[in-house]
Amino acid sequence: MKMITSRTAVAVLAGAACLLSPAAWAQTPSDFSSQLRPRFWVGDDETRYSLAERMEHYGVPGVAIAIIEDGELVYAEGFGVLQAGGDEAVNAHTVFSAGSVSKIATSALTLRLHELEQLDINAPVSTQLVSWQLPESEFDNERVTLRTILSHTAGFNVHGFPDFQPGAAQPNVYDTLNGTAPALTETLTLTFEPGSTYRYSGGGFTLAQLIIADQTDTTFEAAAETHLFAPLGMSRSSFANPLPEDHGNIARAHDRQGKPAALPRGYESMPEMAASGLWTSSHDLGLLVAGLINDYRGEGDYLGRETAIDMMSRVARSQHGLGPRIEHAGNQYFFHHAGANNSYQSWMEGHLVTGDGLVVLTNGANGNALHMEIRNAVADAMGWQINAPYRLPELDIPQAMLASMTGRFAPNEVVPLDMRQQMVSGIYAWDLEVTLVDGQLQVGRVGGDFTLPLIPVTPTRFVIDGLAMREGIAELEFHRDATRRVNGMSFHIANASSHYARMGGAD
């Protein structure tokens, strides 16, 4: 690693990873670790925090960060401790559970094996499965390929998996696919015609895990070691679950109160390895992000450029390319993925135009909110043209006008699925209800048990406060006609929009 210079406005040490104490953070005002901030400010607010303050606030004892600049890993560092109450420091080589970031490692491995002609991402999975086959369904099994699995367009159920506590019986891959004990999820089945729409599926990645094992005639873990970790120099990474204690330097698990979890071992097990079982360090994951960036630019040696471009091209009706989520707006083009297991939250992103990137690993259940604030601080410090502070005015809108925007709204199918970018399923398919509570608009799912405040940007456009969208600010825009009626609204994020019609018409 090289030093991050003053050109990037970050003061860190070069070479081996170092642990900066809270006192050291205070002495480096240009360092991102003293510049954490929310995504937007209201009025004159310009609140910033130190990393130490936000780690304490969110109950996250340990964090590891890697920064990529122009395709090179330039910084990898750890902050805090392996376990609350202890004194073993986190560093760049501390391993964390990566959650669904595992899917990006699995996707890279799959594409590498495709290039080596050990499997075929375009062939029906039925031709590549040796030890198990998909059950018959009303849909065409022959249209299921690794390409549809990696892009989450195969049509499978099983979104994700619960973690397994120390001492609990663990399912093997067949238990997981069949939905039999000790697996905790249902049988993997098709829920729609493959390729017809998007549904995020960790279960599909479990099927990919079996194909890799079948086609390489080895274990998934061994295939990853030979064809992913070794070529990229990811010497601290493993898909072993449970991770052996002698792996060493393991960030321990913590709950939402910041208390140690998964005792007595101190960390859970994720036997659905391809979907959520990666253990990795900020240094190793930084190498993967840098490698994929350089492959896309034709400057790497892990994937060929044609394959890397294919990986980083969004598949219609999905939020994903072949593995990573893909975002683009203006001259911004980047891939990313988050990970969330019971006690760990992770984030990775790579910017394909500039070659910059970021990795954040945390050992606390509240790490999601923390890594978003870290992302803002790093972007500011590095001068990246992303996530600039979004300043909202202090706007006093008449109550009668706010009341005119209340009601129930249903997704409007006028916009074809192919044009909705990342806004295809999940929250974007919900019926939403807008209410006025104590003078403030709020939005929630119809029949749901919580709402989120709306903060005005203009009289008819509002930020959704508390909706953690890594791709950009989430906004609702109400459509008010010449009679002052609100007949619909649009949900905007980054370069995508979904549209809603008022249920029952306007009042």
mmCIF file of N, CA and C in Angstrom, residues 386-479:
data_model
loop_
_atom_site.group_PDB
_atom_site.id
_atom_site.type_symbol
_atom_site.label_atom_id
_atom_site.label_comp_id
_atom_site.label_asym_id
_atom_site.label_seq_id
_atom_site.Cartn_x
_atom_site.Cartn_y
_atom_site.Cartn_z
ATOM 1 N N ILE A 386 -19.242 12.131 -4.999
ATOM 2 C CA ILE A 386 -20.417 11.348 -4.626
ATOM 3 C C ILE A 386 -20.850 11.781 -3.234
ATOM 4 N N ASN A 387 -22.110 11.582 -2.943
ATOM 5 C CA ASN A 387 -22.633 11.790 -1.585
ATOM 6 C C ASN A 387 -22.296 13.153 -1.003
ATOM 7 N N ALA A 388 -22.316 14.180 -1.825
ATOM 8 C CA ALA A 388 -22.104 15.529 -1.298
ATOM 9 C C ALA A 388 -23.196 15.837 -0.270
ATOM 10 N N PRO A 389 -22.887 16.659 0.730
ATOM 11 C CA PRO A 389 -23.927 17.006 1.710
ATOM 12 C C PRO A 389 -25.156 17.580 1.015
ATOM 13 N N TYR A 390 -26.304 17.112 1.403
ATOM 14 C CA TYR A 390 -27.574 17.511 0.813
ATOM 15 C C TYR A 390 -28.240 18.456 1.808
ATOM 16 N N ARG A 391 -28.242 19.744 1.474
ATOM 17 C CA ARG A 391 -28.771 20.731 2.406
ATOM 18 C C ARG A 391 -30.259 20.968 2.138
ATOM 19 N N LEU A 392 -31.052 20.792 3.189
ATOM 20 C CA LEU A 392 -32.499 20.984 3.081
ATOM 21 C C LEU A 392 -32.896 22.311 3.702
ATOM 22 N N PRO A 393 -33.819 23.028 3.080
ATOM 23 C CA PRO A 393 -34.249 24.313 3.642
ATOM 24 C C PRO A 393 -35.171 24.105 4.844
ATOM 25 N N GLU A 394 -35.258 25.086 5.685
ATOM 26 C CA GLU A 394 -36.258 25.079 6.757
ATOM 27 C C GLU A 394 -37.523 25.700 6.169
ATOM 28 N N LEU A 395 -38.410 24.848 5.708
ATOM 29 C CA LEU A 395 -39.555 25.278 4.915
ATOM 30 C C LEU A 395 -40.850 25.038 5.689
ATOM 31 N N ASP A 396 -41.636 26.085 5.835
ATOM 32 C CA ASP A 396 -42.911 26.002 6.556
ATOM 33 C C ASP A 396 -44.043 25.956 5.534
ATOM 34 N N ILE A 397 -44.610 24.761 5.328
ATOM 35 C CA ILE A 397 -45.653 24.568 4.325
ATOM 36 C C ILE A 397 -47.019 24.626 5.007
ATOM 37 N N PRO A 398 -47.992 25.329 4.434
ATOM 38 C CA PRO A 398 -49.324 25.408 5.042
ATOM 39 C C PRO A 398 -49.911 24.027 5.312
ATOM 40 N N GLN A 399 -50.578 23.886 6.454
ATOM 41 C CA GLN A 399 -51.125 22.598 6.850
ATOM 42 C C GLN A 399 -52.162 22.077 5.862
ATOM 43 N N ALA A 400 -52.948 22.986 5.276
ATOM 44 C CA ALA A 400 -53.957 22.548 4.310
ATOM 45 C C ALA A 400 -53.300 21.911 3.086
ATOM 46 N N MET A 401 -52.163 22.453 2.670
ATOM 47 C CA MET A 401 -51.453 21.891 1.521
ATOM 48 C C MET A 401 -50.873 20.520 1.872
ATOM 49 N N LEU A 402 -50.309 20.408 3.082
ATOM 50 C CA LEU A 402 -49.796 19.110 3.513
ATOM 51 C C LEU A 402 -50.920 18.081 3.583
ATOM 52 N N ALA A 403 -52.069 18.493 4.098
ATOM 53 C CA ALA A 403 -53.193 17.569 4.223
ATOM 54 C C ALA A 403 -53.661 17.057 2.864
ATOM 55 N N SER A 404 -53.511 17.888 1.830
ATOM 56 C CA SER A 404 -53.942 17.473 0.492
ATOM 57 C C SER A 404 -53.087 16.340 -0.072
ATOM 58 N N MET A 405 -51.929 16.111 0.529
ATOM 59 C CA MET A 405 -51.018 15.073 0.037
ATOM 60 C C MET A 405 -51.192 13.744 0.767
ATOM 61 N N THR A 406 -52.048 13.716 1.779
ATOM 62 C CA THR A 406 -52.241 12.473 2.519
ATOM 63 C C THR A 406 -53.131 11.511 1.742
ATOM 64 N N GLY A 407 -53.037 10.246 2.082
ATOM 65 C CA GLY A 407 -53.855 9.231 1.435
ATOM 66 C C GLY A 407 -53.042 7.994 1.117
ATOM 67 N N ARG A 408 -53.683 7.081 0.413
ATOM 68 C CA ARG A 408 -53.030 5.830 0.031
ATOM 69 C C ARG A 408 -52.677 5.850 -1.447
ATOM 70 N N PHE A 409 -51.490 5.306 -1.754
ATOM 71 C CA PHE A 409 -50.971 5.331 -3.116
ATOM 72 C C PHE A 409 -50.491 3.934 -3.493
ATOM 73 N N ALA A 410 -50.815 3.508 -4.714
ATOM 74 C CA ALA A 410 -50.434 2.184 -5.197
ATOM 75 C C ALA A 410 -49.482 2.325 -6.382
ATOM 76 N N PRO A 411 -48.498 1.415 -6.504
ATOM 77 C CA PRO A 411 -47.584 1.477 -7.653
ATOM 78 C C PRO A 411 -48.351 1.479 -8.967
ATOM 79 N N ASN A 412 -47.934 2.363 -9.868
ATOM 80 C CA ASN A 412 -48.565 2.517 -11.169
ATOM 81 C C ASN A 412 -47.766 1.708 -12.189
ATOM 82 N N GLU A 413 -48.422 0.783 -12.853
ATOM 83 C CA GLU A 413 -47.736 -0.125 -13.766
ATOM 84 C C GLU A 413 -47.452 0.499 -15.127
ATOM 85 N N VAL A 414 -47.662 1.803 -15.273
ATOM 86 C CA VAL A 414 -47.458 2.436 -16.573
ATOM 87 C C VAL A 414 -46.002 2.402 -17.005
ATOM 88 N N VAL A 415 -45.073 2.355 -16.033
ATOM 89 C CA VAL A 415 -43.650 2.306 -16.368
ATOM 90 C C VAL A 415 -43.228 0.843 -16.492
ATOM 91 N N PRO A 416 -42.744 0.413 -17.654
ATOM 92 C CA PRO A 416 -42.358 -0.999 -17.830
ATOM 93 C C PRO A 416 -41.241 -1.400 -16.867
ATOM 94 N N LEU A 417 -41.218 -2.676 -16.486
ATOM 95 C CA LEU A 417 -40.200 -3.172 -15.564
ATOM 96 C C LEU A 417 -38.789 -2.926 -16.076
ATOM 97 N N ASP A 418 -38.582 -3.073 -17.383
ATOM 98 C CA ASP A 418 -37.246 -2.894 -17.944
ATOM 99 C C ASP A 418 -36.706 -1.489 -17.733
ATOM 100 N N MET A 419 -37.594 -0.505 -17.454
ATOM 101 C CA MET A 419 -37.174 0.890 -17.323
ATOM 102 C C MET A 419 -37.076 1.340 -15.864
ATOM 103 N N ARG A 420 -37.337 0.461 -14.922
ATOM 104 C CA ARG A 420 -37.399 0.895 -13.527
ATOM 105 C C ARG A 420 -36.067 0.836 -12.804
ATOM 106 N N GLN A 421 -35.009 0.464 -13.505
ATOM 107 C CA GLN A 421 -33.685 0.388 -12.896
ATOM 108 C C GLN A 421 -33.744 -0.460 -11.629
ATOM 109 N N GLN A 422 -33.260 0.083 -10.491
ATOM 110 C CA GLN A 422 -33.249 -0.709 -9.259
ATOM 111 C C GLN A 422 -34.597 -0.755 -8.550
ATOM 112 N N MET A 423 -35.593 -0.025 -9.048
ATOM 113 C CA MET A 423 -36.868 0.097 -8.328
ATOM 114 C C MET A 423 -37.885 -0.911 -8.870
ATOM 115 N N VAL A 424 -37.646 -2.192 -8.552
ATOM 116 C CA VAL A 424 -38.449 -3.256 -9.148
ATOM 117 C C VAL A 424 -39.316 -3.981 -8.138
ATOM 118 N N SER A 425 -38.758 -4.358 -6.993
ATOM 119 C CA SER A 425 -39.511 -5.174 -6.050
ATOM 120 C C SER A 425 -39.293 -4.648 -4.634
ATOM 121 N N GLY A 426 -39.763 -5.401 -3.641
ATOM 122 C CA GLY A 426 -39.587 -4.977 -2.255
ATOM 123 C C GLY A 426 -40.372 -3.719 -1.966
ATOM 124 N N ILE A 427 -39.704 -2.727 -1.376
ATOM 125 C CA ILE A 427 -40.377 -1.489 -0.990
ATOM 126 C C ILE A 427 -41.046 -0.814 -2.181
ATOM 127 N N TYR A 428 -40.489 -0.986 -3.374
ATOM 128 C CA TYR A 428 -41.015 -0.296 -4.555
ATOM 129 C C TYR A 428 -42.308 -0.932 -5.066
ATOM 130 N N ALA A 429 -42.653 -2.102 -4.559
ATOM 131 C CA ALA A 429 -43.906 -2.756 -4.951
ATOM 132 C C ALA A 429 -44.993 -2.599 -3.897
ATOM 133 N N TRP A 430 -44.676 -1.920 -2.805
ATOM 134 C CA TRP A 430 -45.657 -1.761 -1.718
ATOM 135 C C TRP A 430 -46.693 -0.687 -2.047
ATOM 136 N N ASP A 431 -47.887 -0.858 -1.497
ATOM 137 C CA ASP A 431 -48.842 0.247 -1.407
ATOM 138 C C ASP A 431 -48.394 1.116 -0.234
ATOM 139 N N LEU A 432 -48.317 2.428 -0.449
ATOM 140 C CA LEU A 432 -47.827 3.353 0.569
ATOM 141 C C LEU A 432 -48.948 4.235 1.085
ATOM 142 N N GLU A 433 -48.839 4.614 2.351
ATOM 143 C CA GLU A 433 -49.816 5.509 2.960
ATOM 144 C C GLU A 433 -49.096 6.729 3.518
ATOM 145 N N VAL A 434 -49.576 7.907 3.127
ATOM 146 C CA VAL A 434 -49.023 9.165 3.614
ATOM 147 C C VAL A 434 -49.991 9.752 4.632
ATOM 148 N N THR A 435 -49.479 10.088 5.805
ATOM 149 C CA THR A 435 -50.310 10.637 6.881
ATOM 150 C C THR A 435 -49.710 11.945 7.369
ATOM 151 N N LEU A 436 -50.513 12.726 8.072
ATOM 152 C CA LEU A 436 -50.068 13.990 8.662
ATOM 153 C C LEU A 436 -50.164 13.835 10.177
ATOM 154 N N VAL A 437 -49.002 13.865 10.836
ATOM 155 C CA VAL A 437 -48.936 13.660 12.283
ATOM 156 C C VAL A 437 -48.207 14.831 12.918
ATOM 157 N N ASP A 438 -48.913 15.557 13.792
ATOM 158 C CA ASP A 438 -48.311 16.705 14.487
ATOM 159 C C ASP A 438 -47.654 17.679 13.515
ATOM 160 N N GLY A 439 -48.346 17.904 12.407
ATOM 161 C CA GLY A 439 -47.870 18.898 11.452
ATOM 162 C C GLY A 439 -46.807 18.418 10.491
ATOM 163 N N GLN A 440 -46.449 17.124 10.536
ATOM 164 C CA GLN A 440 -45.412 16.614 9.641
ATOM 165 C C GLN A 440 -45.933 15.427 8.848
ATOM 166 N N LEU A 441 -45.649 15.432 7.524
ATOM 167 C CA LEU A 441 -46.013 14.290 6.700
ATOM 168 C C LEU A 441 -45.139 13.093 7.047
ATOM 169 N N GLN A 442 -45.768 11.910 6.996
ATOM 170 C CA GLN A 442 -45.050 10.666 7.219
ATOM 171 C C GLN A 442 -45.509 9.657 6.183
ATOM 172 N N VAL A 443 -44.635 8.696 5.870
ATOM 173 C CA VAL A 443 -44.984 7.671 4.897
ATOM 174 C C VAL A 443 -44.665 6.303 5.483
ATOM 175 N N GLY A 444 -45.507 5.331 5.162
ATOM 176 C CA GLY A 444 -45.289 3.957 5.586
ATOM 177 C C GLY A 444 -46.035 3.015 4.668
ATOM 178 N N ARG A 445 -45.800 1.751 4.882
ATOM 179 C CA ARG A 445 -46.487 0.734 4.104
ATOM 180 C C ARG A 445 -47.931 0.616 4.585
ATOM 181 N N VAL A 446 -48.866 0.485 3.665
ATOM 182 C CA VAL A 446 -50.258 0.293 4.052
ATOM 183 C C VAL A 446 -50.354 -0.986 4.890
ATOM 184 N N GLY A 447 -50.885 -0.841 6.086
ATOM 185 C CA GLY A 447 -50.982 -1.974 6.985
ATOM 186 C C GLY A 447 -49.719 -2.269 7.755
ATOM 187 N N GLY A 448 -48.669 -1.444 7.550
ATOM 188 C CA GLY A 448 -47.410 -1.648 8.251
ATOM 189 C C GLY A 448 -47.442 -1.083 9.658
ATOM 190 N N ASP A 449 -46.368 -1.327 10.398
ATOM 191 C CA ASP A 449 -46.356 -0.916 11.804
ATOM 192 C C ASP A 449 -45.368 0.214 12.091
ATOM 193 N N PHE A 450 -44.864 0.880 11.060
ATOM 194 C CA PHE A 450 -44.002 2.029 11.306
ATOM 195 C C PHE A 450 -44.106 3.005 10.136
ATOM 196 N N THR A 451 -43.759 4.253 10.408
ATOM 197 C CA THR A 451 -43.739 5.287 9.375
ATOM 198 C C THR A 451 -42.425 6.041 9.447
ATOM 199 N N LEU A 452 -42.085 6.739 8.359
ATOM 200 C CA LEU A 452 -40.875 7.542 8.287
ATOM 201 C C LEU A 452 -41.252 8.991 7.982
ATOM 202 N N PRO A 453 -40.610 9.956 8.663
ATOM 203 C CA PRO A 453 -40.929 11.363 8.424
ATOM 204 C C PRO A 453 -40.496 11.818 7.031
ATOM 205 N N LEU A 454 -41.237 12.781 6.497
ATOM 206 C CA LEU A 454 -40.896 13.421 5.230
ATOM 207 C C LEU A 454 -40.430 14.840 5.517
ATOM 208 N N ILE A 455 -39.245 15.194 5.028
ATOM 209 C CA ILE A 455 -38.684 16.533 5.232
ATOM 210 C C ILE A 455 -38.738 17.274 3.905
ATOM 211 N N PRO A 456 -39.353 18.460 3.850
ATOM 212 C CA PRO A 456 -39.555 19.133 2.562
ATOM 213 C C PRO A 456 -38.272 19.683 1.955
ATOM 214 N N VAL A 457 -38.149 19.499 0.656
ATOM 215 C CA VAL A 457 -37.118 20.156 -0.147
ATOM 216 C C VAL A 457 -37.755 21.320 -0.901
ATOM 217 N N THR A 458 -38.952 21.083 -1.411
ATOM 218 C CA THR A 458 -39.811 22.100 -2.029
ATOM 219 C C THR A 458 -41.211 21.852 -1.468
ATOM 220 N N PRO A 459 -42.196 22.672 -1.813
ATOM 221 C CA PRO A 459 -43.544 22.418 -1.289
ATOM 222 C C PRO A 459 -44.135 21.066 -1.676
ATOM 223 N N THR A 460 -43.634 20.429 -2.747
ATOM 224 C CA THR A 460 -44.213 19.156 -3.174
ATOM 225 C C THR A 460 -43.190 18.016 -3.249
ATOM 226 N N ARG A 461 -41.946 18.271 -2.860
ATOM 227 C CA ARG A 461 -40.899 17.237 -2.931
ATOM 228 C C ARG A 461 -40.269 17.082 -1.555
ATOM 229 N N PHE A 462 -40.162 15.814 -1.096
ATOM 230 C CA PHE A 462 -39.758 15.541 0.277
ATOM 231 C C PHE A 462 -38.710 14.434 0.333
ATOM 232 N N VAL A 463 -37.723 14.622 1.194
ATOM 233 C CA VAL A 463 -36.779 13.556 1.511
ATOM 234 C C VAL A 463 -37.440 12.607 2.507
ATOM 235 N N ILE A 464 -37.227 11.297 2.314
ATOM 236 C CA ILE A 464 -37.721 10.301 3.269
ATOM 237 C C ILE A 464 -36.653 10.120 4.338
ATOM 238 N N ASP A 465 -36.881 10.679 5.500
ATOM 239 C CA ASP A 465 -35.899 10.647 6.584
ATOM 240 C C ASP A 465 -35.859 9.250 7.213
ATOM 241 N N GLY A 466 -34.673 8.676 7.300
ATOM 242 C CA GLY A 466 -34.534 7.379 7.937
ATOM 243 C C GLY A 466 -34.524 6.216 6.972
ATOM 244 N N LEU A 467 -34.791 6.460 5.696
ATOM 245 C CA LEU A 467 -34.708 5.394 4.709
ATOM 246 C C LEU A 467 -33.273 5.353 4.199
ATOM 247 N N ALA A 468 -32.533 4.351 4.624
ATOM 248 C CA ALA A 468 -31.101 4.280 4.361
ATOM 249 C C ALA A 468 -30.854 3.773 2.946
ATOM 250 N N MET A 469 -30.716 4.683 2.002
ATOM 251 C CA MET A 469 -30.460 4.318 0.618
ATOM 252 C C MET A 469 -29.016 4.673 0.286
ATOM 253 N N ARG A 470 -28.204 3.663 0.054
ATOM 254 C CA ARG A 470 -26.788 3.909 -0.216
ATOM 255 C C ARG A 470 -26.576 4.541 -1.586
ATOM 256 N N GLU A 471 -27.551 4.326 -2.491
ATOM 257 C CA GLU A 471 -27.397 4.824 -3.848
ATOM 258 C C GLU A 471 -27.660 6.327 -3.941
ATOM 259 N N GLY A 472 -28.303 6.917 -2.951
ATOM 260 C CA GLY A 472 -28.623 8.334 -3.012
ATOM 261 C C GLY A 472 -29.765 8.672 -2.077
ATOM 262 N N ILE A 473 -30.208 9.918 -2.139
ATOM 263 C CA ILE A 473 -31.314 10.372 -1.298
ATOM 264 C C ILE A 473 -32.624 9.815 -1.834
ATOM 265 N N ALA A 474 -33.458 9.293 -0.935
ATOM 266 C CA ALA A 474 -34.787 8.806 -1.311
ATOM 267 C C ALA A 474 -35.781 9.952 -1.166
ATOM 268 N N GLU A 475 -36.539 10.220 -2.217
ATOM 269 C CA GLU A 475 -37.479 11.345 -2.217
ATOM 270 C C GLU A 475 -38.850 10.912 -2.719
ATOM 271 N N LEU A 476 -39.878 11.570 -2.198
ATOM 272 C CA LEU A 476 -41.231 11.463 -2.738
ATOM 273 C C LEU A 476 -41.608 12.812 -3.331
ATOM 274 N N GLU A 477 -42.134 12.800 -4.546
ATOM 275 C CA GLU A 477 -42.619 14.013 -5.205
ATOM 276 C C GLU A 477 -44.106 13.853 -5.487
ATOM 277 N N PHE A 478 -44.913 14.759 -4.955
ATOM 278 C CA PHE A 478 -46.362 14.701 -5.128
ATOM 279 C C PHE A 478 -46.760 15.491 -6.367
ATOM 280 N N HIS A 479 -47.708 14.946 -7.131
ATOM 281 C CA HIS A 479 -48.171 15.568 -8.370
ATOM 282 C C HIS A 479 -49.484 16.296 -8.087
#
